[in-house]
Amino acid sequence: MRLLDIFLMSTQGVRERKFRFALNIVGILIGCAAVTGLVSVTQGLTDSVTQQLDVFGPTNIIIFPGDMMTGMGLTGETLGWRELEIIERTPKVTLAAPIIANKFCSFTVRGRTFYTDVYGHTEEYAEINKNTQMDEGRHITRGDSAVVVVGANVAKPADVDEKIIELGDRIKISAQVGDAKKEMTLRVVGILKAQGSSFGFNLDDSIAVPLSTAQQFFEVGGEFDFVIAKAESIDDVSQAVENLKERLGDKVTVISYSSAQSMVGNVLGTIQSVLGGIAGISLLVAGVSIINTMTVSVRERTREIGTLKAVGAKSTDVMFMFLSEAMVTGVVGGAAGAGFGFILGRVIGGYIDLPVKASMSLGAFVVGFAVVTAVVSGLYPAWRASSLNPVEALRHE
């Protein structure tokens, strides 16, 4: 028999058994949608984290108080001037900037009240973090006091058509500090370009004030939440990290670009493995369903198989006919599942505000994987059909 005839007979068999075919399609679709949707979300998460690491900078180092691996450093521990002085004098470290973060305030503009993060830093911050770019104005400099640099989303919220804060404007921030509510008026000296997160906080949705201003307003004294430092060169980063660990001991966690990349890679790899396993189970269930329905189909079509063999069809022709049915199931289910998965991924990404990476290569892989799953699942039923004796098959009731 010609391959075209085999294919046409297989599609006819599919049309005659629409309900079973639809059940197989649904099984394949669910598994493929799970694979496509979850992988596209994790790939988008990977790209987002990579972009944040690029903002971090390959020569930069961040020093947190406590041991982050055991949860310390996230429960109110801080660094002080003594640790900052040690960091600044560490060999292979050229610059260091203390950061006060995790502070919050509100301000009112044009009758609307907004809530935002506040972080305080010295002028060295802009020199260390070169990727922080200005849209208008300038960075904080030595000697500044009641000034503020605002993020892109603070100057122009997403739900308005034009900026609500311009260069030179004055904004009054208020915050609850201890038992008292404090207020302070700040002059806008800079507006940042949109750039995402850096060093653990979102620059676009935050405002920056001079370190001394943050210390006085939030009454934190000489304490910092973390310190960022800069090595002399990329080649010196590893040595600078070792020197910092040796001088500061176990009371800090020192993270470089490479170590952050490694930690993030391990976490994302684990997430992808778990999600891939869940999606794989879905495809396994779909494969079992295909084996079941195709085995039943072989029993129902025993006389048809006997007739085909009696008129000259070979065992390989019969096998290819059933495998073609399985392949059609895989192609249709895989394509539908990949398309639905991309839509699902975008819905999830929009809900959690995460960019989703949908690629043709991922779609092609999912469809190919669905076809392989369907064909492998159909091997046994196809072999069983091809091995039937034509005489016995024709006698089958």
Short mmCIF file of C-alpha atoms in Angstrom, two decimals:
data_model
loop_
_atom_site.label_atom_id
_atom_site.label_comp_id
_atom_site.label_asym_id
_atom_site.label_seq_id
_atom_site.Cartn_x
_atom_site.Cartn_y
_atom_site.Cartn_z
CA MET A 1 0.00 0.00 0.00
CA ARG A 2 1.10 3.56 -0.67
CA LEU A 3 1.91 5.82 2.26
CA LEU A 4 -0.81 8.23 1.16
CA ASP A 5 -3.41 5.43 1.24
CA ILE A 6 -2.25 4.39 4.69
CA PHE A 7 -2.54 7.97 5.91
CA LEU A 8 -6.01 8.43 4.39
CA MET A 9 -7.24 5.21 6.00
CA SER A 10 -5.88 6.30 9.37
CA THR A 11 -7.62 9.70 9.16
CA GLN A 12 -10.84 7.91 8.20
CA GLY A 13 -10.48 5.71 11.27
CA VAL A 14 -10.03 8.83 13.38
CA ARG A 15 -13.16 10.45 11.94
CA GLU A 16 -15.20 7.31 12.62
CA ARG A 17 -14.15 7.32 16.27
CA LYS A 18 -14.42 11.03 17.04
CA PHE A 19 -15.29 10.68 20.71
CA ARG A 20 -12.30 8.48 21.57
CA PHE A 21 -10.07 10.65 19.41
CA ALA A 22 -11.31 13.72 21.30
CA LEU A 23 -10.52 12.06 24.65
CA ASN A 24 -6.98 11.33 23.50
CA ILE A 25 -6.65 14.90 22.23
CA VAL A 26 -7.75 16.28 25.60
CA GLY A 27 -5.19 14.14 27.41
CA ILE A 28 -2.37 15.26 25.13
CA LEU A 29 -3.61 18.87 25.21
CA ILE A 30 -3.55 19.07 29.02
CA GLY A 31 -0.02 17.71 29.23
CA CYS A 32 1.30 19.95 26.43
CA ALA A 33 -0.45 23.03 27.80
CA ALA A 34 1.11 22.35 31.20
CA VAL A 35 4.57 21.97 29.67
CA THR A 36 4.27 25.06 27.44
CA GLY A 37 2.65 27.33 30.00
CA LEU A 38 4.92 26.45 32.90
CA VAL A 39 8.14 26.45 30.90
CA SER A 40 7.33 29.79 29.23
CA VAL A 41 6.69 31.32 32.66
CA THR A 42 9.94 29.96 34.10
CA GLN A 43 11.89 31.11 31.03
CA GLY A 44 10.40 34.57 31.49
CA LEU A 45 11.37 34.44 35.16
CA THR A 46 14.90 33.42 34.17
CA ASP A 47 15.18 36.36 31.75
CA SER A 48 13.81 38.76 34.35
CA VAL A 49 16.31 37.60 36.99
CA THR A 50 19.15 37.72 34.45
CA GLN A 51 18.27 41.34 33.63
CA GLN A 52 18.33 42.17 37.33
CA LEU A 53 21.74 40.53 37.65
CA ASP A 54 22.96 42.59 34.69
CA VAL A 55 21.91 45.70 36.60
CA PHE A 56 23.81 44.28 39.57
CA GLY A 57 27.08 44.49 37.62
CA PRO A 58 29.89 41.91 37.22
CA THR A 59 32.37 43.78 39.47
CA ASN A 60 29.92 44.60 42.23
CA ILE A 61 29.61 42.85 45.57
CA ILE A 62 26.80 43.05 48.10
CA ILE A 63 27.30 42.47 51.83
CA PHE A 64 24.29 41.49 53.95
CA PRO A 65 24.30 41.16 57.74
CA GLY A 66 23.95 37.63 59.12
CA ASP A 67 23.73 34.34 57.28
CA MET A 68 21.07 34.49 54.55
CA MET A 69 21.24 30.72 53.98
CA THR A 70 19.84 30.11 57.50
CA GLY A 71 17.41 33.02 57.42
CA MET A 72 19.55 35.42 59.44
CA GLY A 73 20.03 38.88 58.06
CA LEU A 74 16.33 39.09 57.22
CA THR A 75 15.10 39.66 60.75
CA GLY A 76 16.28 43.16 61.58
CA GLU A 77 20.06 42.67 61.70
CA THR A 78 22.10 45.59 60.41
CA LEU A 79 25.63 46.71 59.64
CA GLY A 80 27.33 49.77 61.12
CA TRP A 81 30.11 52.28 60.48
CA ARG A 82 32.70 49.85 61.85
CA GLU A 83 31.82 47.21 59.24
CA LEU A 84 31.69 49.90 56.53
CA GLU A 85 35.20 51.05 57.42
CA ILE A 86 36.48 47.45 57.27
CA ILE A 87 34.87 46.99 53.86
CA GLU A 88 36.36 50.22 52.51
CA ARG A 89 39.86 49.19 53.65
CA THR A 90 39.65 45.64 52.31
CA PRO A 91 42.23 44.90 49.57
CA LYS A 92 40.82 44.71 46.02
CA VAL A 93 37.77 46.82 47.05
CA THR A 94 37.75 50.30 45.54
CA LEU A 95 34.38 51.71 46.63
CA ALA A 96 31.66 50.96 49.17
CA ALA A 97 28.22 52.48 49.68
CA PRO A 98 25.97 51.83 52.70
CA ILE A 99 22.26 51.38 51.96
CA ILE A 100 19.23 51.96 54.17
CA ALA A 101 16.30 50.04 52.67
CA ASN A 102 12.92 48.50 53.57
CA LYS A 103 11.46 51.86 54.59
CA PHE A 104 8.07 53.09 53.45
CA CYS A 105 6.32 56.41 53.13
CA SER A 106 3.29 58.08 51.54
CA PHE A 107 2.92 61.35 49.66
CA THR A 108 0.05 63.22 48.05
CA VAL A 109 0.13 64.66 44.53
CA ARG A 110 -2.84 66.24 42.75
CA GLY A 111 -5.22 64.96 45.40
CA ARG A 112 -4.03 61.35 45.16
CA THR A 113 -2.08 59.56 47.86
CA PHE A 114 0.70 57.21 46.83
CA TYR A 115 2.69 54.69 48.88
CA THR A 116 6.26 53.83 47.99
CA ASP A 117 9.57 52.36 49.17
CA VAL A 118 12.33 54.64 50.39
CA TYR A 119 16.03 53.86 50.31
CA GLY A 120 18.92 56.01 51.41
CA HIS A 121 22.46 55.97 50.02
CA THR A 122 25.61 58.03 49.58
CA GLU A 123 27.00 59.49 46.36
CA GLU A 124 29.19 56.38 45.87
CA TYR A 125 26.07 54.38 45.01
CA ALA A 126 25.74 55.94 41.55
CA GLU A 127 29.42 55.37 40.84
CA ILE A 128 29.20 51.71 41.85
CA ASN A 129 25.89 51.06 40.12
CA LYS A 130 26.69 52.48 36.68
CA ASN A 131 23.55 50.95 35.16
CA THR A 132 21.34 53.33 37.12
CA GLN A 133 20.57 55.92 34.46
CA MET A 134 18.87 59.29 34.77
CA ASP A 135 15.96 60.40 32.63
CA GLU A 136 16.21 63.94 34.00
CA GLY A 137 18.33 65.69 36.59
CA ARG A 138 21.20 64.22 38.60
CA HIS A 139 22.15 61.66 41.22
CA ILE A 140 22.48 62.39 44.91
CA THR A 141 25.79 64.10 45.76
CA ARG A 142 27.76 64.80 48.91
CA GLY A 143 26.22 67.67 50.85
CA ASP A 144 22.64 67.01 49.71
CA SER A 145 20.05 66.89 52.46
CA ALA A 146 16.34 67.44 51.73
CA VAL A 147 16.42 66.15 48.15
CA VAL A 148 14.96 63.09 46.43
CA VAL A 149 15.49 61.02 43.28
CA VAL A 150 12.28 59.34 42.14
CA GLY A 151 11.76 56.17 40.10
CA ALA A 152 10.12 56.13 36.68
CA ASN A 153 6.82 54.70 37.94
CA VAL A 154 6.68 57.17 40.81
CA ALA A 155 7.09 60.15 38.47
CA LYS A 156 4.60 58.69 36.00
CA PRO A 157 2.28 55.99 37.37
CA ALA A 158 1.01 53.44 34.87
CA ASP A 159 -2.58 54.70 35.04
CA VAL A 160 -1.83 58.29 34.00
CA ASP A 161 -0.87 59.77 30.64
CA GLU A 162 1.72 62.30 31.83
CA LYS A 163 4.15 62.79 34.67
CA ILE A 164 2.72 63.83 38.00
CA ILE A 165 6.17 64.74 39.36
CA GLU A 166 8.55 67.00 37.45
CA LEU A 167 12.16 67.97 38.06
CA GLY A 168 12.32 70.71 40.71
CA ASP A 169 8.96 69.83 42.29
CA ARG A 170 8.65 69.50 46.03
CA ILE A 171 6.91 66.53 47.59
CA LYS A 172 5.98 66.05 51.24
CA ILE A 173 6.50 62.49 52.46
CA SER A 174 5.03 61.10 55.67
CA ALA A 175 5.79 57.91 57.55
CA GLN A 176 5.06 56.26 60.85
CA VAL A 177 8.33 56.15 62.80
CA GLY A 178 7.90 54.45 66.14
CA ASP A 179 4.87 55.95 67.81
CA ALA A 180 5.02 59.23 65.90
CA LYS A 181 4.00 60.26 62.42
CA LYS A 182 6.74 62.28 60.76
CA GLU A 183 6.68 64.51 57.68
CA MET A 184 9.40 66.02 55.53
CA THR A 185 9.45 68.09 52.34
CA LEU A 186 11.92 67.02 49.65
CA ARG A 187 12.98 68.69 46.39
CA VAL A 188 13.13 66.46 43.31
CA VAL A 189 16.64 66.61 41.81
CA GLY A 190 16.45 63.53 39.58
CA ILE A 191 14.07 61.18 37.80
CA LEU A 192 15.36 57.71 36.90
CA LYS A 193 14.82 55.87 33.64
CA ALA A 194 12.77 52.66 33.86
CA GLN A 195 15.21 49.87 34.71
CA GLY A 196 13.67 47.30 37.05
CA SER A 197 15.18 45.88 40.24
CA SER A 198 18.66 46.25 41.64
CA PHE A 199 20.16 45.06 44.93
CA GLY A 200 16.85 43.69 46.16
CA PHE A 201 14.51 46.63 45.55
CA ASN A 202 12.59 47.93 42.58
CA LEU A 203 14.11 51.23 41.51
CA ASP A 204 11.14 52.13 39.30
CA ASP A 205 8.68 52.10 42.23
CA SER A 206 10.97 53.66 44.85
CA ILE A 207 12.41 56.99 45.87
CA ALA A 208 16.01 57.63 46.98
CA VAL A 209 17.15 60.14 49.57
CA PRO A 210 20.61 60.95 50.96
CA LEU A 211 21.83 58.48 53.57
CA SER A 212 22.01 61.13 56.31
CA THR A 213 18.43 62.22 55.55
CA ALA A 214 17.17 58.63 55.80
CA GLN A 215 19.06 58.12 59.07
CA GLN A 216 17.54 61.21 60.66
CA PHE A 217 14.02 60.80 59.34
CA PHE A 218 13.67 57.10 60.14
CA GLU A 219 15.79 57.38 63.31
CA VAL A 220 18.08 54.45 62.54
CA GLY A 221 21.32 56.09 63.70
CA GLY A 222 24.48 54.65 62.19
CA GLU A 223 22.94 51.39 60.99
CA PHE A 224 22.60 50.11 57.41
CA ASP A 225 20.58 47.28 55.91
CA PHE A 226 23.41 46.26 53.59
CA VAL A 227 26.49 47.60 51.82
CA ILE A 228 27.37 47.44 48.15
CA ALA A 229 31.02 47.44 47.11
CA LYS A 230 33.00 47.48 43.90
CA ALA A 231 36.06 45.38 43.10
CA GLU A 232 38.99 46.82 41.17
CA SER A 233 38.27 44.59 38.16
CA ILE A 234 36.36 41.44 37.17
CA ASP A 235 39.50 39.38 37.79
CA ASP A 236 39.71 40.75 41.36
CA VAL A 237 36.11 39.95 42.39
CA SER A 238 36.86 36.48 43.77
CA GLN A 239 39.82 37.72 45.79
CA ALA A 240 37.83 40.70 47.08
CA VAL A 241 35.04 38.35 48.24
CA GLU A 242 37.56 36.12 50.05
CA ASN A 243 39.16 39.14 51.70
CA LEU A 244 35.77 40.42 52.88
CA LYS A 245 34.79 37.04 54.30
CA GLU A 246 38.12 36.77 56.09
CA ARG A 247 37.84 40.23 57.65
CA LEU A 248 34.13 40.23 58.51
CA GLY A 249 33.78 36.57 59.49
CA ASP A 250 30.50 34.69 59.76
CA LYS A 251 28.41 37.69 60.71
CA VAL A 252 27.85 38.69 57.08
CA THR A 253 26.88 37.11 53.77
CA VAL A 254 28.97 38.25 50.81
CA ILE A 255 27.42 37.86 47.36
CA SER A 256 29.09 38.54 44.02
CA TYR A 257 27.62 38.48 40.51
CA SER A 258 28.82 34.93 39.88
CA SER A 259 27.59 33.56 43.22
CA ALA A 260 24.20 35.25 42.76
CA GLN A 261 23.99 33.80 39.25
CA SER A 262 24.82 30.35 40.60
CA MET A 263 22.23 30.53 43.40
CA VAL A 264 19.54 31.82 41.06
CA GLY A 265 20.41 29.14 38.50
CA ASN A 266 20.07 26.40 41.11
CA VAL A 267 16.71 27.70 42.31
CA LEU A 268 15.31 28.16 38.80
CA GLY A 269 16.66 24.76 37.78
CA THR A 270 14.83 23.14 40.67
CA ILE A 271 11.62 24.98 39.80
CA GLN A 272 11.85 23.92 36.15
CA SER A 273 12.52 20.31 37.15
CA VAL A 274 9.49 20.20 39.45
CA LEU A 275 7.21 21.84 36.90
CA GLY A 276 8.59 19.64 34.14
CA GLY A 277 7.90 16.57 36.27
CA ILE A 278 4.31 17.64 36.85
CA ALA A 279 3.81 18.23 33.12
CA GLY A 280 5.53 14.91 32.33
CA ILE A 281 3.06 13.05 34.55
CA SER A 282 0.23 14.64 32.58
CA LEU A 283 1.72 13.36 29.32
CA LEU A 284 2.26 9.91 30.85
CA VAL A 285 -1.43 9.75 31.75
CA ALA A 286 -2.27 10.81 28.19
CA GLY A 287 0.00 8.04 26.86
CA VAL A 288 -1.78 5.41 28.96
CA SER A 289 -5.10 6.69 27.62
CA ILE A 290 -3.84 6.33 24.04
CA ILE A 291 -2.70 2.75 24.68
CA ASN A 292 -6.10 1.91 26.14
CA THR A 293 -8.22 3.44 23.39
CA MET A 294 -6.04 2.10 20.56
CA THR A 295 -6.09 -1.41 22.07
CA VAL A 296 -9.89 -1.27 22.17
CA SER A 297 -9.85 0.03 18.60
CA VAL A 298 -7.75 -2.97 17.47
CA ARG A 299 -10.29 -5.37 19.00
CA GLU A 300 -13.20 -3.59 17.35
CA ARG A 301 -11.51 -3.54 13.95
CA THR A 302 -10.27 -7.12 13.93
CA ARG A 303 -12.45 -8.12 10.96
CA GLU A 304 -11.39 -4.95 9.11
CA ILE A 305 -7.74 -5.84 9.67
CA GLY A 306 -8.42 -9.39 8.42
CA THR A 307 -10.07 -8.01 5.28
CA LEU A 308 -7.13 -5.70 4.59
CA LYS A 309 -4.66 -8.55 4.93
CA ALA A 310 -6.85 -10.83 2.79
CA VAL A 311 -6.74 -8.33 -0.11
CA GLY A 312 -2.96 -7.99 0.08
CA ALA A 313 -2.10 -5.52 2.83
CA LYS A 314 1.13 -6.32 4.61
CA SER A 315 1.65 -6.44 8.34
CA THR A 316 3.81 -3.30 8.10
CA ASP A 317 0.96 -1.52 6.30
CA VAL A 318 -1.42 -2.30 9.15
CA MET A 319 1.16 -1.21 11.71
CA PHE A 320 1.80 2.08 9.91
CA MET A 321 -1.96 2.71 9.68
CA PHE A 322 -2.37 2.51 13.45
CA LEU A 323 0.83 4.47 14.10
CA SER A 324 -0.47 7.14 11.72
CA GLU A 325 -3.59 7.46 13.85
CA ALA A 326 -1.39 7.89 16.90
CA MET A 327 0.74 10.46 15.08
CA VAL A 328 -2.33 12.47 14.05
CA THR A 329 -3.44 12.43 17.68
CA GLY A 330 -0.02 13.71 18.77
CA VAL A 331 0.15 16.47 16.15
CA VAL A 332 -3.37 17.80 16.78
CA GLY A 333 -3.15 17.47 20.56
CA GLY A 334 0.38 18.87 20.71
CA ALA A 335 -0.39 21.88 18.52
CA ALA A 336 -3.59 22.67 20.41
CA GLY A 337 -1.83 22.18 23.74
CA ALA A 338 1.12 24.39 22.78
CA GLY A 339 -1.20 27.18 21.66
CA PHE A 340 -3.33 26.93 24.77
CA GLY A 341 -0.19 26.75 26.91
CA PHE A 342 1.15 30.03 25.50
CA ILE A 343 -2.17 31.71 26.26
CA LEU A 344 -2.16 30.20 29.76
CA GLY A 345 1.40 31.39 30.32
CA ARG A 346 0.51 34.96 29.34
CA VAL A 347 -2.51 34.92 31.64
CA ILE A 348 -0.38 33.69 34.55
CA GLY A 349 2.39 36.18 33.72
CA GLY A 350 -0.08 39.05 33.57
CA TYR A 351 -1.61 38.03 36.88
CA ILE A 352 1.73 37.89 38.73
CA ASP A 353 3.27 40.75 36.72
CA LEU A 354 6.02 38.62 35.18
CA PRO A 355 7.28 38.72 31.58
CA VAL A 356 6.62 35.46 29.73
CA LYS A 357 8.95 34.14 27.05
CA ALA A 358 7.03 32.29 24.34
CA SER A 359 9.28 30.90 21.59
CA MET A 360 8.65 28.92 18.41
CA SER A 361 11.36 26.46 19.45
CA LEU A 362 9.45 25.66 22.66
CA GLY A 363 6.23 25.16 20.68
CA ALA A 364 7.99 22.89 18.16
CA PHE A 365 9.58 20.89 20.99
CA VAL A 366 6.22 20.40 22.72
CA VAL A 367 4.52 19.27 19.50
CA GLY A 368 7.42 16.92 18.73
CA PHE A 369 7.32 15.52 22.25
CA ALA A 370 3.55 14.97 21.96
CA VAL A 371 4.01 13.09 18.67
CA VAL A 372 6.72 10.90 20.17
CA THR A 373 4.56 10.19 23.22
CA ALA A 374 1.58 9.29 21.05
CA VAL A 375 3.57 7.09 18.65
CA VAL A 376 5.39 5.24 21.44
CA SER A 377 2.06 4.71 23.22
CA GLY A 378 0.59 3.33 20.01
CA LEU A 379 3.44 0.89 19.29
CA TYR A 380 1.99 -2.05 21.20
CA PRO A 381 -1.57 -1.74 19.81
CA ALA A 382 -0.16 -1.27 16.29
CA TRP A 383 2.11 -4.30 16.64
CA ARG A 384 -0.79 -6.36 17.95
CA ALA A 385 -2.94 -5.33 14.99
CA SER A 386 -0.20 -6.13 12.47
CA SER A 387 0.43 -9.58 13.96
CA LEU A 388 -3.18 -10.77 13.65
CA ASN A 389 -3.71 -13.85 11.48
CA PRO A 390 -6.03 -12.86 8.58
CA VAL A 391 -8.07 -16.09 8.73
CA GLU A 392 -8.67 -15.82 12.49
CA ALA A 393 -9.36 -12.11 12.13
CA LEU A 394 -12.08 -12.75 9.53
CA ARG A 395 -13.71 -15.31 11.86
CA HIS A 396 -13.79 -12.79 14.70
CA GLU A 397 -17.29 -11.93 15.90
#
